């Protein structure tokens, strides 16, 4: 997906592309194993213009010629954008920011350097794979990106709820929240300051779960999640981080 980021600057131009390029775009979409839905249909289903979808598709196809991404490939692409070591994800902004919006937890602090992101990438892949087929198609990618970049507050929070609802039973239990939060802290790793204590993830979960589980029944419903997040100023601010990156 590196080509996606490299071509985002072209979205700023107002020049029309020649009709020949339009024909080439349509031809390209027939040369992969999975052919995405028509651009007009995706335009209607997302908050992207047809031109933006063309740019996104070109980048997606460059990284994923088959038109679909399995979990292993997803993790490899993820690692390319968030390498191990002391590189801040904001060093080459805005090139990475649009994809970062899809890849980072909504409440993650900035600036940030990432360490071991493989576990979080696993949970993220499951959230992108809405049909649970073991693969992510272009439609899945742009739908999630549309929500994370340009969705309403409720849409973004519903997507985040689905990320935390690992077993997809419609609720978040404490173990699920712990799994996601632990993956986030593993991703933050040694590059946080001050250095995180070993029990920090558990403390984080205890505080948030107690706050969200309003009726104290041991699970967090979607309504409880929406209400609690909208009461938290930090969470609400984090939802606006990538609002204007495209």
Coordinates of N, CA and C in Angstrom, one line a residue:
X1 N 0.8 -1.2 0.0 CA 0.0 0.0 0.0 C 0.8 1.3 0.0
X2 N 2.2 1.1 -0.1 CA 3.0 2.3 -0.1 C 2.7 3.2 -1.3
X3 N 2.3 2.7 -2.4 CA 1.9 3.6 -3.5 C 0.7 4.4 -3.2
X4 N -0.2 3.9 -2.3 CA -1.3 4.7 -1.9 C -0.9 6.0 -1.3
X5 N 0.1 5.9 -0.4 CA 0.5 7.1 0.3 C 1.3 8.0 -0.6
X6 N 2.1 7.4 -1.5 CA 2.9 8.2 -2.4 C 2.1 9.1 -3.4
X7 N 0.8 8.7 -3.6 CA 0.0 9.4 -4.6 C -1.0 10.3 -4.0
X8 N -1.1 10.4 -2.6 CA -2.1 11.2 -2.0 C -2.0 12.7 -2.3
X9 N -0.8 13.1 -2.6 CA -0.6 14.6 -2.9 C -1.3 14.9 -4.2
X10 N -1.5 14.0 -5.1 CA -2.2 14.2 -6.3 C -3.6 14.5 -6.1
X11 N -4.2 14.2 -5.0 CA -5.6 14.5 -4.8 C -5.9 16.0 -4.7
X12 N -4.8 16.8 -4.5 CA -5.0 18.2 -4.3 C -5.2 18.9 -5.6
X13 N -4.8 18.3 -6.8 CA -4.9 18.9 -8.0 C -6.3 19.0 -8.5
X14 N -6.6 20.0 -9.3 CA -8.0 20.1 -9.9 C -8.0 19.8 -11.4
X15 N -6.9 19.4 -11.9 CA -6.8 19.1 -13.3 C -7.5 17.8 -13.6
X16 N -8.2 17.7 -14.8 CA -8.9 16.5 -15.2 C -7.9 15.6 -15.9
X17 N -8.0 14.3 -15.7 CA -7.2 13.3 -16.3 C -7.7 13.0 -17.7
X18 N -6.9 12.8 -18.7 CA -7.4 12.4 -20.0 C -8.2 11.2 -20.0
X19 N -9.1 11.0 -20.9 CA -10.0 9.9 -21.0 C -9.3 8.6 -21.2
X20 N -8.1 8.7 -21.8 CA -7.3 7.5 -21.9 C -6.9 6.8 -20.6
X21 N -6.6 7.7 -19.6 CA -6.3 7.2 -18.3 C -7.5 6.5 -17.6
X22 N -8.6 7.1 -17.9 CA -9.9 6.5 -17.4 C -10.1 5.1 -17.9
X23 N -9.8 4.9 -19.2 CA -9.9 3.6 -19.8 C -8.9 2.6 -19.2
X24 N -7.7 3.1 -19.0 CA -6.7 2.3 -18.4 C -7.1 1.8 -17.0
X25 N -7.7 2.7 -16.2 CA -8.2 2.4 -14.9 C -9.2 1.2 -15.0
X26 N -10.1 1.3 -15.9 CA -11.1 0.2 -16.1 C -10.4 -1.1 -16.5
X27 N -9.4 -1.0 -17.3 CA -8.7 -2.2 -17.8 C -8.0 -2.8 -16.6
X28 N -7.3 -2.0 -15.8 CA -6.6 -2.5 -14.7 C -7.5 -3.3 -13.7
X29 N -8.7 -2.8 -13.6 CA -9.6 -3.5 -12.6 C -10.1 -4.8 -13.1
X30 N -9.8 -5.2 -14.4 CA -10.2 -6.5 -14.9 C -9.0 -7.5 -14.8
X31 N -7.8 -7.0 -14.4 CA -6.6 -7.8 -14.5 C -6.2 -8.5 -13.2
X32 N -7.1 -8.4 -12.2 CA -6.8 -9.0 -10.9 C -7.8 -10.2 -10.6
X33 N -7.4 -11.0 -9.6 CA -8.3 -12.1 -9.3 C -9.6 -11.7 -8.7
X34 N -9.6 -10.6 -8.0 CA -10.8 -10.1 -7.4 C -11.1 -8.8 -8.0
X35 N -12.2 -8.6 -8.7 CA -12.6 -7.3 -9.2 C -13.5 -6.5 -8.3
X36 N -13.1 -5.4 -7.9 CA -13.9 -4.6 -6.9 C -15.2 -4.2 -7.5
X37 N -16.1 -3.7 -6.6 CA -17.3 -3.2 -7.1 C -17.0 -1.9 -8.0
X38 N -18.0 -1.5 -8.8 CA -17.8 -0.4 -9.6 C -17.5 0.9 -8.8
X39 N -16.7 1.8 -9.4 CA -16.3 3.0 -8.6 C -17.6 3.8 -8.2
X40 N -18.6 3.8 -9.1 CA -19.8 4.6 -8.8 C -20.5 4.0 -7.6
X41 N -20.5 2.7 -7.5 CA -21.1 2.1 -6.3 C -20.3 2.4 -5.0
X42 N -19.0 2.3 -5.1 CA -18.2 2.6 -4.0 C -18.2 4.0 -3.6
X43 N -18.3 4.9 -4.6 CA -18.5 6.3 -4.3 C -19.8 6.6 -3.5
X44 N -20.8 5.9 -3.8 CA -22.1 6.0 -3.1 C -22.0 5.5 -1.7
X45 N -21.2 4.4 -1.5 CA -21.2 3.7 -0.2 C -20.1 4.3 0.7
X46 N -19.2 5.2 0.2 CA -18.2 5.8 1.1 C -18.2 7.3 1.0
X47 N -17.3 7.9 1.7 CA -17.2 9.4 1.6 C -16.1 9.8 0.7
X48 N -15.7 9.0 -0.2 CA -14.6 9.3 -1.2 C -15.2 9.7 -2.5
X49 N -14.5 10.5 -3.3 CA -14.9 10.8 -4.6 C -14.4 9.7 -5.5
X50 N -14.9 9.7 -6.8 CA -14.4 8.7 -7.7 C -13.0 8.8 -8.0
X51 N -12.5 10.1 -8.1 CA -11.1 10.3 -8.3 C -10.2 9.8 -7.2
X52 N -10.7 10.0 -5.9 CA -9.9 9.5 -4.8 C -9.9 8.0 -4.8
X53 N -11.0 7.4 -5.1 CA -11.1 5.9 -5.2 C -10.1 5.4 -6.2
X54 N -10.0 6.1 -7.3 CA -9.1 5.6 -8.4 C -7.6 5.6 -7.8
X55 N -7.3 6.7 -7.1 CA -5.9 6.8 -6.5 C -5.7 5.7 -5.5
X56 N -6.7 5.5 -4.6 CA -6.6 4.4 -3.6 C -6.5 3.1 -4.3
X57 N -7.2 2.8 -5.3 CA -7.2 1.5 -6.0 C -5.9 1.3 -6.6
X58 N -5.3 2.3 -7.3 CA -4.0 2.1 -7.9 C -3.0 1.6 -6.9
X59 N -3.0 2.3 -5.7 CA -2.0 2.0 -4.7 C -2.3 0.6 -4.1
X60 N -3.5 0.3 -3.9 CA -3.9 -1.0 -3.3 C -3.5 -2.1 -4.3
X61 N -3.7 -1.9 -5.6 CA -3.3 -3.0 -6.6 C -1.8 -3.2 -6.7
X62 N -1.1 -2.1 -6.5 CA 0.4 -2.2 -6.6 C 0.9 -3.1 -5.5
X63 N 0.3 -3.0 -4.3 CA 0.8 -3.8 -3.2 C 0.1 -5.1 -3.2
X64 N -1.1 -5.2 -3.7 CA -1.9 -6.5 -3.7 C -2.4 -6.8 -5.1
X65 N -1.6 -7.3 -5.9 CA -2.0 -7.5 -7.3 C -3.2 -8.5 -7.5
X66 N -3.4 -9.4 -6.5 CA -4.5 -10.3 -6.6 C -5.8 -9.7 -6.2
X67 N -5.8 -8.5 -5.7 CA -7.0 -7.8 -5.3 C -7.5 -8.1 -3.9
X68 N -6.9 -9.1 -3.2 CA -7.2 -9.4 -1.8 C -6.0 -9.5 -1.0
X69 N -6.1 -9.3 0.3 CA -5.0 -9.4 1.2 C -5.3 -10.4 2.3
X70 N -4.4 -11.4 2.5 CA -4.6 -12.3 3.7 C -3.9 -11.7 4.9
X71 N -4.0 -12.3 6.0 CA -3.5 -11.7 7.3 C -2.0 -11.6 7.2
X72 N -1.3 -12.6 6.7 CA 0.2 -12.5 6.7 C 0.6 -11.3 5.9
X73 N 0.1 -11.2 4.7 CA 0.4 -10.0 3.8 C 0.1 -8.7 4.5
X74 N -1.1 -8.7 5.1 CA -1.5 -7.5 5.9 C -0.5 -7.1 6.9
X75 N 0.0 -8.1 7.7 CA 1.0 -7.8 8.7 C 2.3 -7.3 8.0
X76 N 2.7 -7.8 6.9 CA 3.9 -7.4 6.2 C 3.8 -5.9 5.7
X77 N 2.6 -5.6 5.2 CA 2.4 -4.2 4.7 C 2.4 -3.3 5.9
X78 N 1.8 -3.7 7.0 CA 1.7 -2.9 8.2 C 3.1 -2.6 8.7
X79 N 4.0 -3.6 8.7 CA 5.3 -3.4 9.2 C 6.1 -2.5 8.4
X80 N 5.8 -2.4 7.1 CA 6.5 -1.4 6.2 C 6.2 0.0 6.6
X81 N 5.0 0.3 7.0 CA 4.6 1.6 7.4 C 5.0 2.0 8.8
X82 N 5.0 1.0 9.7 CA 5.4 1.2 11.1 C 6.6 0.3 11.5
X83 N 7.8 0.7 11.0 CA 8.9 -0.2 11.2 C 9.4 -0.3 12.6
X84 N 10.1 -1.3 13.0 CA 10.6 -1.4 14.3 C 11.7 -0.4 14.4
X85 N 11.9 0.1 15.6 CA 13.0 1.0 15.8 C 12.4 2.4 16.2
X86 N 13.3 3.4 16.3 CA 12.9 4.7 16.8 C 12.3 5.7 15.8
X87 N 11.6 5.2 14.8 CA 11.1 6.1 13.8 C 9.7 6.6 14.1
X88 N 9.5 7.9 14.3 CA 8.2 8.4 14.5 C 7.3 8.2 13.3
X89 N 6.1 7.9 13.4 CA 5.2 7.7 12.3 C 4.9 9.1 11.7
X90 N 5.2 10.1 12.4 CA 4.9 11.5 11.9 C 6.0 12.1 11.2
X91 N 7.2 11.4 11.1 CA 8.3 12.0 10.5 C 8.1 12.3 9.0
X92 N 7.4 11.5 8.3 CA 7.2 11.7 6.9 C 5.7 12.1 6.6
X93 N 5.0 12.6 7.6 CA 3.7 13.1 7.3 C 3.7 14.2 6.3
X94 N 2.6 14.3 5.4 CA 1.4 13.6 5.5 C 1.4 12.3 4.8
X95 N 2.5 11.8 4.3 CA 2.5 10.7 3.4 C 1.9 9.5 4.1
X96 N 2.2 9.3 5.4 CA 1.7 8.1 6.1 C 0.4 8.3 6.8
X97 N 0.0 9.5 7.0 CA -1.1 9.8 7.9 C -2.4 9.1 7.5
X98 N -2.8 9.1 6.2 CA -4.1 8.5 5.9 C -4.1 7.0 6.2
X99 N -3.1 6.3 5.9 CA -3.0 4.9 6.3 C -2.9 4.7 7.8
X100 N -2.2 5.6 8.4 CA -2.1 5.5 9.9 C -3.4 5.6 10.5
X101 N -4.3 6.4 9.9 CA -5.7 6.5 10.5 C -6.4 5.2 10.6
X102 N -6.1 4.4 9.6 CA -6.8 3.1 9.5 C -6.1 2.1 10.4
X103 N -4.8 2.3 10.7 CA -4.0 1.3 11.4 C -3.8 1.6 12.9
X104 N -4.1 2.8 13.4 CA -3.8 3.1 14.8 C -5.1 3.1 15.6
X105 N -5.0 2.7 16.9 CA -6.1 2.8 17.8 C -6.5 4.3 17.9
X106 N -7.8 4.6 18.0 CA -8.3 5.9 18.0 C -7.8 6.7 19.2
X107 N -7.4 6.0 20.3 CA -7.0 6.8 21.5 C -5.5 6.8 21.7
X108 N -4.7 6.4 20.7 CA -3.3 6.3 20.8 C -2.6 7.7 20.8
X109 N -1.7 8.0 21.8 CA -1.1 9.3 21.8 C -0.1 9.6 20.7
X110 N 0.1 10.9 20.4 CA 1.0 11.3 19.3 C 1.9 12.3 19.9
X111 N 3.2 12.5 19.4 CA 3.8 11.6 18.4 C 4.2 10.3 19.1
X112 N 4.5 9.3 18.3 CA 4.6 7.9 18.8 C 5.6 7.1 17.9
X113 N 6.3 6.3 18.5 CA 7.2 5.3 17.8 C 6.7 3.9 18.1
X114 N 6.6 3.1 17.1 CA 6.0 1.7 17.3 C 7.1 0.7 17.4
X115 N 6.8 -0.4 18.2 CA 7.7 -1.5 18.4 C 7.1 -2.7 17.8
X116 N 6.6 -3.7 18.6 CA 6.0 -4.9 18.1 C 4.5 -4.7 17.8
X117 N 4.2 -4.6 16.5 CA 2.8 -4.3 16.1 C 2.1 -5.5 15.6
X118 N 2.7 -6.7 15.6 CA 2.1 -7.9 14.9 C 0.8 -8.3 15.6
X119 N 0.7 -8.2 16.9 CA -0.6 -8.7 17.6 C -1.7 -7.7 17.3
X120 N -1.4 -6.4 17.4 CA -2.4 -5.4 17.0 C -2.9 -5.6 15.6
X121 N -1.9 -5.8 14.7 CA -2.2 -6.0 13.3 C -3.2 -7.2 13.1
X122 N -3.1 -8.2 13.9 CA -4.0 -9.4 13.8 C -5.4 -8.9 14.2
X123 N -5.6 -8.2 15.2 CA -6.9 -7.7 15.6 C -7.5 -6.7 14.6
X124 N -6.6 -5.9 14.1 CA -7.0 -4.9 13.1 C -7.5 -5.6 11.8
X125 N -6.7 -6.6 11.4 CA -7.1 -7.4 10.2 C -8.5 -8.0 10.4
X126 N -8.8 -8.5 11.6 CA -10.1 -9.1 11.9 C -11.2 -8.0 11.8
X127 N -10.9 -6.8 12.2 CA -11.9 -5.7 12.1 C -12.1 -5.3 10.6
X128 N -11.1 -5.3 9.8 CA -11.2 -5.0 8.4 C -12.0 -6.1 7.7
X129 N -11.7 -7.3 8.1 CA -12.4 -8.5 7.5 C -13.8 -8.7 8.0
X130 N -14.7 -7.8 7.6 CA -16.0 -7.8 8.2 C -16.8 -9.1 7.9
X131 N -16.5 -9.8 6.8 CA -17.2 -11.0 6.5 C -16.6 -12.2 7.0
X132 N -15.4 -12.0 7.7 CA -14.7 -13.2 8.4 C -14.4 -14.2 7.4
X133 N -13.8 -13.8 6.2 CA -13.5 -14.8 5.2 C -12.0 -15.1 5.2
X134 N -11.2 -14.4 6.0 CA -9.8 -14.6 6.0 C -9.0 -13.7 5.0
X135 N -9.7 -12.8 4.4 CA -9.1 -11.9 3.4 C -9.8 -10.5 3.4
X136 N -9.0 -9.5 3.1 CA -9.5 -8.2 3.0 C -9.5 -7.7 1.5
X137 N -10.6 -7.3 1.0 CA -10.7 -6.8 -0.4 C -10.6 -5.3 -0.4
X138 N -10.5 -4.8 -1.6 CA -10.4 -3.3 -1.7 C -11.6 -2.6 -1.1
X139 N -12.8 -3.2 -1.3 CA -14.0 -2.7 -0.8 C -13.9 -2.6 0.8
X140 N -13.4 -3.6 1.4 CA -13.3 -3.6 2.9 C -12.3 -2.5 3.3
X141 N -11.2 -2.4 2.6 CA -10.2 -1.4 2.9 C -10.8 0.1 2.8
X142 N -11.4 0.4 1.7 CA -11.9 1.8 1.5 C -13.1 2.1 2.4
X143 N -13.9 1.1 2.7 CA -15.0 1.3 3.6 C -14.5 1.6 5.0
X144 N -13.5 0.9 5.5 CA -13.0 1.2 6.8 C -12.3 2.6 6.8
X145 N -11.5 2.8 5.8 CA -10.8 4.1 5.7 C -11.7 5.3 5.6
X146 N -12.8 5.1 4.9 CA -13.8 6.1 4.8 C -14.4 6.5 6.2
X147 N -14.7 5.4 7.0 CA -15.2 5.7 8.3 C -14.2 6.4 9.2
X148 N -13.0 5.9 9.2 CA -12.0 6.4 10.1 C -11.5 7.8 9.7
X149 N -11.6 8.1 8.5 CA -11.2 9.5 8.0 C -12.3 10.5 8.0
X150 N -13.5 10.0 7.5 CA -14.5 11.0 7.3 C -15.9 10.6 7.8
X151 N -15.9 9.5 8.6 CA -17.2 9.1 9.2 C -17.6 10.0 10.3
X152 N -18.9 9.8 10.7 CA -19.4 10.6 11.9 C -18.8 10.0 13.2
X153 N -19.0 10.7 14.3 CA -18.5 10.2 15.6 C -19.1 8.9 15.9
X154 N -20.4 8.7 15.6 CA -21.0 7.4 15.9 C -20.4 6.3 15.0
X155 N -20.2 6.6 13.7 CA -19.6 5.6 12.8 C -18.2 5.2 13.3
X156 N -17.4 6.1 13.7 CA -16.0 5.8 14.1 C -16.1 5.0 15.4
X157 N -16.9 5.4 16.3 CA -17.0 4.6 17.6 C -17.6 3.2 17.4
X158 N -18.5 3.1 16.5 CA -19.1 1.7 16.2 C -18.0 0.8 15.6
X159 N -17.1 1.4 14.7 CA -16.0 0.7 14.1 C -15.0 0.2 15.2
X160 N -14.8 1.2 16.1 CA -13.8 0.9 17.2 C -14.4 -0.2 18.1
X161 N -15.7 -0.1 18.4 CA -16.4 -1.2 19.2 C -16.2 -2.5 18.6
X162 N -16.3 -2.6 17.3 CA -16.2 -3.9 16.5 C -14.7 -4.4 16.7
X163 N -13.8 -3.5 16.7 CA -12.4 -3.9 16.9 C -12.2 -4.5 18.2
X164 N -12.8 -4.0 19.3 CA -12.6 -4.5 20.6 C -13.5 -5.8 20.8
X165 N -14.5 -5.9 20.1 CA -15.4 -7.1 20.2 C -14.8 -8.2 19.4
X166 N -13.8 -8.8 20.0 CA -13.0 -9.8 19.2 C -13.8 -11.0 18.8
X167 N -14.7 -11.6 19.6 CA -15.4 -12.8 19.2 C -16.7 -12.4 18.5
X168 N -17.0 -11.1 18.3 CA -18.1 -10.7 17.5 C -19.5 -11.2 18.1
X169 N -19.6 -11.1 19.4 CA -20.9 -11.5 20.0 C -21.7 -10.3 20.4
X170 N -21.2 -9.1 20.0 CA -22.0 -7.9 20.3 C -21.7 -7.3 21.6
X171 N -20.8 -7.8 22.3 CA -20.4 -7.2 23.6 C -18.9 -7.2 23.7
X172 N -18.4 -6.3 24.6 CA -16.9 -6.3 25.0 C -16.8 -6.8 26.4
X173 N -16.1 -7.9 26.6 CA -15.8 -8.3 28.0 C -14.4 -7.8 28.4
X174 N -14.1 -8.0 29.6 CA -12.8 -7.5 30.1 C -11.6 -8.1 29.5
X175 N -11.7 -9.4 29.2 CA -10.6 -10.1 28.6 C -10.3 -9.6 27.2
X176 N -11.4 -9.3 26.4 CA -11.2 -8.7 25.1 C -10.6 -7.4 25.2
X177 N -11.0 -6.5 26.1 CA -10.4 -5.2 26.2 C -9.0 -5.3 26.6
X178 N -8.7 -6.3 27.5 CA -7.3 -6.5 27.9 C -6.4 -6.9 26.7
X179 N -6.9 -7.8 25.9 CA -6.2 -8.3 24.7 C -5.8 -7.1 23.8
X180 N -6.8 -6.3 23.5 CA -6.5 -5.1 22.6 C -5.6 -4.1 23.2
X181 N -5.8 -3.8 24.5 CA -5.0 -2.8 25.2 C -3.5 -3.3 25.3
X182 N -3.4 -4.6 25.6 CA -2.1 -5.2 25.7 C -1.3 -5.1 24.4
X183 N -2.1 -5.4 23.3 CA -1.5 -5.3 22.0 C -1.0 -3.9 21.6
X184 N -1.8 -2.9 22.1 CA -1.5 -1.5 21.9 C -0.2 -1.1 22.6
X185 N -0.1 -1.6 23.9 CA 1.1 -1.3 24.7 C 2.3 -2.0 24.1
X186 N 2.1 -3.2 23.6 CA 3.2 -3.9 23.0 C 3.7 -3.1 21.8
X187 N 2.8 -2.5 21.1 CA 3.1 -1.7 19.9 C 3.9 -0.4 20.3
X188 N 3.5 0.1 21.4 CA 4.2 1.3 21.9 C 5.6 1.0 22.4
X189 N 5.7 -0.1 23.1 CA 7.0 -0.7 23.5 C 7.9 0.3 24.3
X190 N 9.2 0.1 24.0 CA 10.2 0.8 24.8 C 10.3 2.3 24.4
X191 N 9.6 2.7 23.4 CA 9.7 4.1 22.9 C 8.8 5.1 23.6
X192 N 8.0 4.6 24.5 CA 7.2 5.5 25.3 C 8.0 6.2 26.4
X193 N 7.6 7.4 26.7 CA 8.2 8.1 27.8 C 7.1 8.7 28.7
X194 N 7.1 8.5 30.0 CA 8.0 7.6 30.7 C 7.8 6.1 30.3
X195 N 8.8 5.3 30.6 CA 8.7 3.9 30.3 C 7.5 3.2 31.0
X196 N 6.8 2.4 30.3 CA 5.6 1.8 30.9 C 5.9 0.7 31.9
X197 N 5.2 0.6 32.9 CA 5.3 -0.5 33.9 C 4.6 -1.7 33.4
X198 N 5.0 -2.8 33.8 CA 4.4 -4.1 33.3 C 2.9 -4.2 33.6
X199 N 2.4 -3.6 34.7 CA 1.0 -3.7 35.0 C 0.2 -2.5 34.5
X200 N 0.8 -1.7 33.7 CA 0.1 -0.5 33.1 C -1.1 -0.9 32.3
X201 N -1.0 -1.9 31.4 CA -2.2 -2.3 30.6 C -3.4 -2.7 31.5
X202 N -3.1 -3.5 32.5 CA -4.1 -4.0 33.4 C -4.8 -2.8 34.1
X203 N -4.0 -1.9 34.6 CA -4.5 -0.7 35.2 C -5.4 0.1 34.3
X204 N -4.9 0.3 33.1 CA -5.7 1.0 32.0 C -7.1 0.3 31.8
X205 N -7.1 -1.0 31.7 CA -8.3 -1.7 31.5 C -9.2 -1.6 32.6
X206 N -8.7 -1.7 33.9 CA -9.5 -1.7 35.1 C -10.3 -0.3 35.1
X207 N -9.6 0.7 34.8 CA -10.2 2.1 34.9 C -11.3 2.2 33.8
X208 N -10.9 1.9 32.5 CA -11.9 2.1 31.4 C -13.0 1.1 31.5
X209 N -12.8 -0.1 31.9 CA -13.9 -1.0 32.0 C -14.9 -0.7 33.1
X210 N -14.4 -0.2 34.2 CA -15.3 0.2 35.3 C -16.1 1.4 34.8
X211 N -15.5 2.3 34.1 CA -16.2 3.5 33.6 C -17.3 3.1 32.6
X212 N -17.0 2.1 31.7 CA -17.9 1.8 30.6 C -19.0 0.8 31.0
X213 N -18.7 -0.1 31.9 CA -19.7 -1.1 32.3 C -20.6 -0.4 33.3
X214 N -21.5 0.4 32.8 CA -22.4 1.2 33.7 C -23.3 0.4 34.6
X215 N -23.8 -0.7 34.1 CA -24.7 -1.5 35.0 C -24.0 -2.6 35.7
X216 N -22.7 -2.7 35.6 CA -21.9 -3.6 36.3 C -22.3 -5.1 36.1
X217 N -22.5 -5.4 34.9 CA -22.9 -6.8 34.6 C -21.7 -7.6 34.0
X218 N -20.5 -7.0 33.9 CA -19.4 -7.7 33.4 C -19.1 -7.6 31.9
X219 N -20.0 -6.9 31.2 CA -19.8 -6.7 29.8 C -20.1 -5.3 29.4
X220 N -19.6 -4.8 28.3 CA -19.8 -3.5 27.8 C -20.6 -3.6 26.5
X221 N -21.8 -3.0 26.5 CA -22.7 -3.0 25.3 C -22.3 -1.9 24.4
X222 N -22.8 -1.9 23.2 CA -22.5 -0.8 22.2 C -23.0 0.5 22.8
X223 N -24.2 0.5 23.4 CA -24.7 1.8 23.9 C -23.9 2.3 25.0
X224 N -23.4 1.4 25.9 CA -22.5 1.8 27.0 C -21.2 2.4 26.5
X225 N -20.7 1.7 25.4 CA -19.4 2.1 24.8 C -19.6 3.5 24.2
X226 N -20.6 3.7 23.4 CA -20.9 5.0 22.8 C -21.0 6.1 23.8
X227 N -21.8 5.8 24.8 CA -22.0 6.9 25.9 C -20.7 7.2 26.6
X228 N -20.0 6.2 27.0 CA -18.7 6.4 27.7 C -17.7 7.2 26.9
X229 N -17.5 6.8 25.7 CA -16.6 7.5 24.8 C -16.9 8.9 24.6
X230 N -18.2 9.2 24.4 CA -18.6 10.6 24.1 C -18.5 11.4 25.4
X231 N -18.4 10.8 26.5 CA -18.2 11.6 27.7 C -16.7 11.9 28.0
X232 N -15.8 11.2 27.2 CA -14.4 11.3 27.4 C -13.8 12.3 26.4
X233 N -13.3 13.5 26.9 CA -12.8 14.5 26.0 C -11.6 14.0 25.2
X234 N -10.7 13.2 25.9 CA -9.5 12.8 25.2 C -9.9 11.9 24.0
X235 N -10.8 11.0 24.2 CA -11.3 10.1 23.1 C -11.9 10.9 22.0
X236 N -12.7 11.9 22.3 CA -13.4 12.7 21.3 C -12.4 13.5 20.5
X237 N -11.4 14.0 21.2 CA -10.3 14.7 20.4 C -9.6 13.8 19.5
X238 N -9.3 12.6 19.9 CA -8.5 11.7 19.1 C -9.2 11.3 17.9
X239 N -10.6 11.3 17.9 CA -11.3 10.9 16.7 C -11.2 12.0 15.6
X240 N -10.7 13.2 15.9 CA -10.6 14.2 15.0 C -9.2 14.3 14.4
X241 N -8.3 13.5 14.8 CA -6.8 13.6 14.4 C -6.6 13.6 12.9
X242 N -7.4 12.7 12.2 CA -7.1 12.5 10.8 C -8.2 13.1 9.9
X243 N -9.0 14.0 10.5 CA -10.2 14.5 9.8 C -9.9 15.2 8.5
X244 N -8.7 15.9 8.4 CA -8.4 16.6 7.2 C -7.2 16.2 6.4
X245 N -6.9 14.9 6.5 CA -5.6 14.4 5.9 C -5.7 14.2 4.4
X246 N -7.0 14.1 3.9 CA -7.2 13.9 2.5 C -7.9 15.1 1.9

